[in-house]
Coordinates of C-alpha atoms in Angstrom, one line a residue:
Chain A
X236 CA 0.0 0.0 0.0
X237 CA 2.7 2.4 1.1
X238 CA 4.8 1.6 -1.9
X239 CA 1.9 2.3 -4.2
X240 CA 1.2 5.6 -2.7
X241 CA 4.9 6.5 -3.0
X242 CA 4.9 5.5 -6.6
X243 CA 1.8 7.7 -7.3
X244 CA 3.4 10.7 -5.5
X245 CA 6.6 10.3 -7.6
X246 CA 4.4 10.1 -10.8
X247 CA 2.6 13.3 -9.6
X248 CA 5.8 15.2 -9.2
X249 CA 7.3 13.8 -12.4
X250 CA 4.3 14.7 -14.6
X251 CA 3.6 18.1 -13.1
X252 CA 7.2 19.5 -12.8
X253 CA 9.9 17.3 -14.4
X254 CA 8.3 16.6 -17.7
X255 CA 6.0 19.6 -17.7
X256 CA 3.4 19.2 -20.4
X257 CA 3.9 22.6 -22.0
X258 CA 7.5 23.5 -21.3
X259 CA 9.1 20.2 -22.1
X260 CA 6.5 18.3 -24.1
X261 CA 5.0 21.2 -26.1
X262 CA 1.4 20.0 -25.7
X263 CA -1.4 22.5 -25.2
X264 CA 0.7 25.4 -26.5
X265 CA -2.3 27.2 -28.0
X266 CA -4.2 27.9 -24.8
X267 CA -0.9 28.4 -23.0
X268 CA -0.1 31.4 -25.3
X269 CA -3.7 32.5 -26.0
X270 CA -5.2 32.6 -22.5
X271 CA -2.3 33.9 -20.5
X272 CA -2.8 37.7 -20.6
X273 CA -4.3 37.9 -17.1
X274 CA -3.6 35.8 -14.1
X275 CA -7.4 35.5 -13.4
X276 CA -8.3 34.0 -16.8
X277 CA -5.2 31.9 -16.7
X278 CA -6.3 30.4 -13.4
X279 CA -9.8 29.8 -14.8
X280 CA -8.3 28.0 -17.9
X281 CA -6.0 26.0 -15.6
X282 CA -9.0 24.8 -13.5
X283 CA -11.0 23.9 -16.6
X284 CA -8.0 21.9 -18.0
X285 CA -7.5 20.0 -14.7
X286 CA -11.2 19.2 -14.7
X287 CA -11.4 18.0 -18.3
X288 CA -8.1 16.1 -18.4
X289 CA -8.7 14.2 -15.2
X290 CA -12.2 13.3 -16.4
X291 CA -10.9 12.4 -19.9
X292 CA -8.1 10.2 -18.7
X293 CA -10.6 8.3 -16.5
X294 CA -13.0 7.8 -19.3
X295 CA -10.3 7.0 -21.9
X296 CA -8.7 4.5 -19.4
X297 CA -12.0 2.7 -18.8
X298 CA -12.8 2.6 -22.6
X299 CA -9.3 1.3 -23.4
X300 CA -9.4 -1.5 -20.8
X301 CA -13.0 -2.7 -21.2
X302 CA -13.7 -2.0 -24.9
X303 CA -10.5 -1.8 -27.0
X304 CA -8.4 -4.3 -25.1
X305 CA -11.3 -6.7 -24.6
X306 CA -12.1 -6.9 -28.3
X307 CA -8.4 -6.7 -29.4
X308 CA -8.8 -3.5 -31.3
X309 CA -6.2 -1.4 -29.6
X310 CA -5.0 0.0 -32.9
X311 CA -8.2 2.1 -33.1
X312 CA -7.2 4.1 -30.0
X313 CA -6.4 7.3 -31.8
X314 CA -9.8 7.5 -33.5
X315 CA -11.8 6.3 -30.4
X316 CA -9.9 8.7 -28.0
X317 CA -10.4 11.8 -30.1
X318 CA -14.1 11.1 -30.5
X319 CA -14.6 10.3 -26.8
X320 CA -12.8 13.4 -25.8
X321 CA -14.7 15.7 -28.2
X322 CA -18.0 14.2 -27.1
X323 CA -17.0 14.3 -23.4
X324 CA -16.2 18.1 -23.5
X325 CA -19.5 18.9 -25.2
X326 CA -21.4 16.7 -22.8
X327 CA -19.7 18.3 -19.8
X328 CA -20.6 21.7 -21.1
X329 CA -24.3 20.7 -21.5
X330 CA -24.3 19.0 -18.0
X331 CA -22.8 22.1 -16.3
X332 CA -25.1 24.4 -18.1
X333 CA -28.1 22.5 -16.9
X334 CA -27.2 21.3 -13.4
X335 CA -24.3 23.4 -12.1
X336 CA -24.8 26.9 -13.3
X337 CA -22.3 28.5 -11.0
X338 CA -19.5 26.2 -12.1
X339 CA -20.6 26.7 -15.7
X340 CA -20.3 30.4 -15.3
X341 CA -16.8 30.0 -14.0
X342 CA -15.5 27.4 -16.6
X343 CA -17.9 27.6 -19.5
X344 CA -16.0 30.0 -21.6
X345 CA -12.9 27.9 -21.4
X346 CA -14.4 24.6 -22.4
X347 CA -14.6 25.3 -26.2
X348 CA -10.8 26.0 -26.1
X349 CA -10.1 22.6 -24.7
X350 CA -11.9 20.2 -27.1
X351 CA -9.2 19.9 -29.7
X352 CA -6.4 20.7 -27.2
X353 CA -3.6 18.2 -27.9
X354 CA -2.7 17.9 -24.2
X355 CA -6.0 16.0 -23.6
X356 CA -5.4 13.5 -26.3
X357 CA -1.7 13.4 -25.4
X358 CA -2.4 12.4 -21.8
X359 CA -4.8 9.7 -22.9
X360 CA -2.2 8.3 -25.4
X361 CA 0.7 8.5 -22.9
X362 CA -1.3 6.6 -20.3
X363 CA -1.8 3.8 -22.9
X364 CA 1.8 3.9 -24.1
X365 CA 3.2 3.6 -20.6
X366 CA 0.7 0.9 -19.8
X367 CA -0.7 2.7 -16.8
X368 CA -3.7 1.3 -15.0
X369 CA -6.9 3.3 -14.6
X370 CA -6.0 4.8 -11.2
X371 CA -2.4 5.6 -12.3
X372 CA -3.8 7.1 -15.5
X373 CA -6.1 9.4 -13.6
X374 CA -3.3 10.5 -11.3
X375 CA -1.0 11.1 -14.3
X376 CA -3.8 13.1 -16.0
X377 CA -4.4 15.2 -12.9
X378 CA -0.6 15.8 -12.5
X379 CA -0.1 16.8 -16.1
X380 CA -3.0 19.3 -15.9
X381 CA -1.6 20.6 -12.6
X382 CA 1.7 21.2 -14.4
X383 CA -0.2 23.1 -17.2
X384 CA -2.0 25.2 -14.6
X385 CA 1.3 26.0 -12.7
X386 CA 3.1 27.1 -15.9
X387 CA 0.2 29.1 -17.4
X388 CA -0.3 31.0 -14.1
X389 CA 3.4 31.8 -13.9
X390 CA 3.4 33.0 -17.5
X391 CA 0.3 35.1 -17.0
X392 CA 2.0 36.7 -13.9
X393 CA 5.1 37.6 -15.9
X394 CA 3.0 38.9 -18.8
X395 CA 1.0 41.2 -16.5
X396 CA 4.3 42.8 -15.4
X397 CA 5.7 42.8 -18.9
X398 CA 2.9 45.1 -20.2
X399 CA 4.8 48.1 -18.8
X400 CA 8.2 47.2 -20.2
X401 CA 9.8 48.7 -23.2
X402 CA 10.0 45.8 -25.6
X403 CA 11.7 46.3 -29.0
X404 CA 9.2 46.9 -31.7
X405 CA 9.7 43.6 -33.6
X406 CA 9.5 41.6 -30.4
X407 CA 6.1 42.9 -29.3
X408 CA 3.3 40.4 -29.1
X409 CA 4.1 36.7 -29.6
X410 CA 8.0 36.8 -29.8
X411 CA 8.5 38.2 -26.3
X412 CA 6.0 35.7 -24.8
X413 CA 7.9 32.9 -26.5
X414 CA 11.2 34.1 -25.2
X415 CA 9.6 34.2 -21.7
X416 CA 8.4 30.7 -22.2
X417 CA 11.9 29.6 -23.2
X418 CA 13.4 31.1 -20.1
X419 CA 10.7 29.3 -18.0
X420 CA 11.6 26.1 -19.8
X421 CA 15.2 26.6 -18.7
X422 CA 14.0 27.0 -15.2
X423 CA 11.9 23.9 -15.4
X424 CA 14.9 22.0 -16.7
X425 CA 16.2 22.4 -13.1
X426 CA 13.5 20.1 -11.9
X427 CA 15.0 17.2 -13.9
X428 CA 17.4 16.4 -11.0
X429 CA 14.4 16.0 -8.7
X430 CA 13.7 12.3 -9.5
Chain B
X192 CA -3.0 22.2 -64.6
X193 CA -2.9 25.9 -63.7
X194 CA -4.8 25.3 -60.5
X195 CA -2.4 22.6 -59.5
X196 CA 0.6 24.9 -59.8
X197 CA -1.2 27.7 -58.0
X198 CA -2.2 25.4 -55.1
X199 CA 1.4 24.1 -54.7
X200 CA 2.8 27.7 -54.8
X201 CA 0.1 28.8 -52.4
X202 CA 1.0 26.1 -49.9
X203 CA 4.7 26.3 -50.0
X204 CA 5.2 30.1 -50.3
X205 CA 2.1 32.3 -50.1
X206 CA 0.3 30.7 -47.2
X207 CA 3.1 28.6 -45.8
X208 CA 1.5 27.0 -42.7
X209 CA 4.5 27.7 -40.4
X210 CA 6.3 30.7 -41.8
X211 CA 3.2 32.7 -42.7
X212 CA 0.1 31.4 -40.9
X213 CA 2.0 30.1 -37.8
X214 CA -0.3 27.0 -37.3
X215 CA 0.4 23.7 -35.8
X216 CA 3.0 24.9 -33.3
X217 CA 3.0 21.8 -31.0
X218 CA 4.7 19.4 -33.5
X219 CA 6.8 22.3 -34.9
X220 CA 8.5 22.8 -31.6
X221 CA 8.5 19.3 -30.3
X222 CA 10.0 17.2 -33.1
X223 CA 12.5 19.7 -34.7
X224 CA 15.4 18.6 -32.6
X225 CA 17.1 17.6 -35.8
X226 CA 16.5 18.2 -39.5
X227 CA 15.8 14.5 -40.1
X228 CA 13.0 14.4 -37.5
X229 CA 11.5 17.6 -38.9
X230 CA 11.5 16.2 -42.4
X231 CA 10.0 12.9 -41.2
X232 CA 7.2 14.7 -39.3
X233 CA 6.6 17.0 -42.2
X234 CA 6.3 14.3 -44.8
X235 CA 4.0 12.1 -42.5
X236 CA 1.8 15.1 -42.0
X237 CA 1.8 15.8 -45.8
X238 CA 0.6 12.3 -46.6
X239 CA -2.2 12.5 -44.1
X240 CA -3.1 16.0 -45.3
X241 CA -3.2 15.1 -49.0
X242 CA -5.2 11.9 -48.5
X243 CA -7.7 13.3 -46.0
X244 CA -8.2 16.4 -48.3
X245 CA -8.9 14.1 -51.2
X246 CA -11.4 11.9 -49.3
X247 CA -13.1 14.9 -47.7
X248 CA -13.4 16.6 -51.1
X249 CA -14.9 13.4 -52.6
X250 CA -17.5 13.2 -49.8
X251 CA -18.2 16.9 -49.5
X252 CA -21.7 16.6 -51.0
X253 CA -22.6 13.5 -48.9
X254 CA -21.6 14.7 -45.4
X255 CA -24.4 16.7 -43.7
X256 CA -23.3 20.1 -42.7
X257 CA -24.2 19.6 -39.0
X258 CA -21.8 16.6 -38.4
X259 CA -19.1 17.7 -40.8
X260 CA -16.4 18.3 -38.1
X261 CA -16.8 14.9 -36.4
X262 CA -16.8 13.3 -39.9
X263 CA -13.6 15.2 -40.8
X264 CA -12.0 14.1 -37.6
X265 CA -12.8 10.4 -38.2
X266 CA -11.4 10.6 -41.7
X267 CA -8.2 12.3 -40.5
X268 CA -7.8 9.9 -37.6
X269 CA -8.1 6.9 -39.9
X270 CA -5.3 8.1 -42.1
X271 CA -3.2 9.0 -39.1
X272 CA -3.7 5.4 -37.8
X273 CA -2.7 4.0 -41.2
X274 CA 0.4 6.2 -41.3
X275 CA 1.3 5.2 -37.7
X276 CA 1.1 1.5 -38.5
X277 CA 3.1 2.0 -41.7
X278 CA 5.9 3.9 -39.9
X279 CA 5.9 1.3 -37.1
X280 CA 6.4 -1.4 -39.7
X281 CA 8.8 0.1 -42.1
X282 CA 10.6 3.0 -40.4
X283 CA 10.8 2.0 -36.8
X284 CA 13.7 4.4 -36.0
X285 CA 11.6 7.4 -37.1
X286 CA 8.6 6.0 -35.3
X287 CA 10.5 5.9 -32.1
X288 CA 11.9 9.4 -32.6
X289 CA 8.5 11.0 -33.2
X290 CA 6.8 8.9 -30.6
X291 CA 3.5 10.3 -29.4
X292 CA 3.5 13.1 -31.9
X293 CA 2.5 10.8 -34.7
X294 CA -1.0 10.1 -33.3
X295 CA -1.2 13.7 -32.3
X296 CA -1.2 14.7 -36.0
X297 CA -5.0 14.2 -35.6
X298 CA -5.2 17.5 -33.6
X299 CA -2.9 19.4 -35.9
X300 CA -5.0 22.4 -36.8
X301 CA -3.4 22.7 -40.2
X302 CA -5.2 19.5 -41.3
X303 CA -8.7 20.3 -39.9
X304 CA -8.2 23.9 -41.1
X305 CA -7.6 22.9 -44.7
X306 CA -10.5 20.4 -44.6
X307 CA -12.8 23.0 -43.4
X308 CA -11.7 26.0 -45.4
X309 CA -10.7 24.3 -48.7
X310 CA -11.3 20.6 -49.2
X311 CA -15.0 20.8 -48.2
X312 CA -15.7 23.4 -50.8
X313 CA -13.5 22.4 -53.8
X314 CA -13.2 19.6 -56.3
X315 CA -10.9 16.6 -55.8
X316 CA -7.8 17.5 -57.8
X317 CA -7.2 21.0 -56.4
X318 CA -7.9 19.7 -52.9
X319 CA -5.4 16.9 -53.3
X320 CA -2.7 19.4 -54.5
X321 CA -3.7 21.9 -51.8
X322 CA -2.9 19.2 -49.3
X323 CA 0.4 18.3 -51.0
X324 CA 1.4 22.0 -51.3
X325 CA 0.5 22.7 -47.6
X326 CA 2.3 19.5 -46.6
X327 CA 5.4 20.4 -48.6
X328 CA 5.4 23.9 -47.1
X329 CA 5.1 22.4 -43.6
X330 CA 7.9 19.9 -44.3
X331 CA 10.1 22.6 -45.7
X332 CA 9.6 24.8 -42.6
X333 CA 10.1 21.9 -40.1
X334 CA 13.3 20.9 -41.9
X335 CA 14.6 24.5 -41.8
X336 CA 13.8 24.9 -38.1
X337 CA 15.3 21.4 -37.4
X338 CA 18.4 22.3 -39.4
X339 CA 19.0 25.5 -37.5
X340 CA 18.6 23.8 -34.1
X341 CA 20.8 20.9 -35.2
X342 CA 23.6 23.2 -36.5
X343 CA 23.5 25.4 -33.4
X344 CA 22.9 22.7 -30.9
X345 CA 25.1 19.8 -32.2
X346 CA 27.1 21.3 -35.0
X347 CA 25.6 18.8 -37.4
X348 CA 23.1 18.7 -40.2
X349 CA 21.2 15.5 -41.1
X350 CA 23.8 13.8 -38.9
X351 CA 26.8 15.1 -40.8
X352 CA 29.4 17.2 -39.0
X353 CA 29.7 20.6 -40.7
X354 CA 30.9 23.0 -38.1
X355 CA 34.7 23.4 -37.5
X356 CA 36.3 21.4 -34.7
X357 CA 36.7 24.5 -32.5
X358 CA 32.9 25.1 -32.5
X359 CA 31.4 24.3 -29.1
X360 CA 27.8 23.2 -29.6
X361 CA 25.1 25.3 -27.7
X362 CA 23.3 22.2 -26.5
X363 CA 20.4 24.2 -25.2
X364 CA 19.1 24.5 -28.8
X365 CA 18.4 20.8 -29.1
X366 CA 16.7 20.9 -25.7
X367 CA 13.2 22.2 -25.0
X368 CA 14.0 25.9 -24.3
X369 CA 15.8 26.1 -27.7
X370 CA 12.6 25.4 -29.5
X371 CA 11.0 28.5 -27.9
X372 CA 14.0 30.7 -28.7
X373 CA 14.0 29.7 -32.3
X374 CA 10.3 30.2 -32.7
X375 CA 10.6 33.6 -30.9
X376 CA 13.2 34.7 -33.4
X377 CA 11.1 33.5 -36.3
X378 CA 8.0 35.4 -35.2
X379 CA 10.1 38.5 -34.5
X380 CA 11.5 38.4 -38.1
X381 CA 7.9 38.0 -39.3
X382 CA 6.8 41.1 -37.3
X383 CA 9.7 43.0 -38.9
X384 CA 8.7 42.0 -42.4
X385 CA 5.1 42.7 -41.7
X386 CA 5.9 46.2 -40.4
X387 CA 8.2 46.9 -43.4
X388 CA 5.5 45.7 -45.8
X389 CA 2.8 47.8 -44.2
X390 CA 5.0 50.9 -44.4
X391 CA 5.1 50.4 -48.2
X392 CA 1.3 50.1 -48.1
X393 CA 1.1 46.4 -48.9
X394 CA -1.6 44.1 -47.5
X395 CA 0.2 42.0 -44.9
X396 CA -2.9 40.8 -43.1
X397 CA -2.1 37.2 -44.0
X398 CA 1.1 37.1 -41.9
X399 CA -0.2 36.2 -38.5
X400 CA 3.2 36.0 -36.7
X401 CA 1.6 34.0 -33.9
X402 CA -1.9 34.9 -33.0
X403 CA -1.3 37.5 -30.3
X404 CA -4.9 38.0 -29.6
X405 CA -6.6 36.7 -26.5
X406 CA -8.4 33.4 -27.3
X407 CA -11.4 34.3 -25.1
X408 CA -12.5 37.3 -27.2
X409 CA -11.7 35.6 -30.5
X410 CA -14.2 34.0 -32.8
X411 CA -11.8 31.4 -34.2
X412 CA -11.0 33.3 -37.4
X413 CA -7.3 32.8 -36.9
X414 CA -7.5 29.3 -38.2
X415 CA -6.7 27.7 -34.9
X416 CA -8.6 24.7 -33.8
X417 CA -11.1 26.2 -31.3
X418 CA -13.2 27.6 -34.1
X419 CA -14.4 24.1 -34.8
X420 CA -16.2 23.7 -31.5
X421 CA -20.0 23.6 -31.8
X422 CA -20.9 26.4 -29.3
X423 CA -24.6 25.9 -29.9
X424 CA -24.6 22.2 -28.8
X425 CA -26.0 23.0 -25.3
X426 CA -28.6 25.4 -26.5
X427 CA -30.3 22.8 -28.8
X428 CA -31.0 20.4 -25.9
X429 CA -32.3 23.2 -23.8
X430 CA -34.8 24.1 -26.5
X431 CA -36.0 20.5 -26.6
X432 CA -36.5 20.3 -22.9
X433 CA -38.7 23.3 -22.9

């Protein structure tokens, strides 16, 4: 029992910090760059991503184990996962809109930005590739999304400060944000000695 | 014949997906650690793009408008799976190098973008060559970025040593941060070209140099993937319940 908990904790740190989903795997770059102008919206986006990725890795894990593996059609994983994820996000939006209005008001605007986010599909595929069980898969999904949230909030914080800086004309907009992300990636390289 | 040439030119130069439109950033940054990987990723994407464009164009009058996005995704995902199995069987070294980024071609917004904006409205032959042109443009861009990173980061190109012995490789360029720095430089150059062009009164609106808008206030016109989400999905059920 203890060994299993320890293993899950190590996985949590590994997926959230060491191999950060955005800064070392380059998944989910679009929302990372597109929704990081303000800390408030970045935090909202992060919460929505944690919610969706954790849910999606649970659903994808169950479908992989009880449908794809059972019938020996694992090679269809890409097609099945992308459809399941797209349907899941739409379903979650409908569900929240109907039954949890306050949560919908907080996360609703971010959900459309997540459907075709490659991080969601990426986590589902990584879980399968590393042969994680369902519980391990969910923990990995949560940790990956947590890593995304940490990095997008840090970037948003830096961007808020950067508004008042005198950036060279050509570097205004995307280039300076990418440079910032690069420096953050160097900082996150430091975590690689952690495990 | 003219439209074929025009499509190829459009994809490689005029609307180059990486250098002009700045689409599909995830694979661009992730796999360009060497020129060879960039080329492999580019060509794999090209095959998927050309074939899915062709099939989508053939089926454009059959697919109902309401379910076109899921239908496109299924077609694209099928070709990605086929390519994944082919690479696994015949080019295992490339398959291992690209890893998870092969199945992730499905969510590359260039492919869905071309399906939506071109293949679903145009005949088969131009659609096929639109896919090939875009794919070649993407391959060219990835190979260039990969070559720059490989030369700076390892002193090699396609695995051949070209820098003098005294050159000390800046190994950060083949690591994750290097990808961000190369892309930052690229978009800065684009900004510069765009500003120079606008000064001369040319229309430079095509150059996006990385969508710098906030996604929340955007209606998906930039060609990124979130424009494909059906925002009215929830409303329909509400109407039924009432």
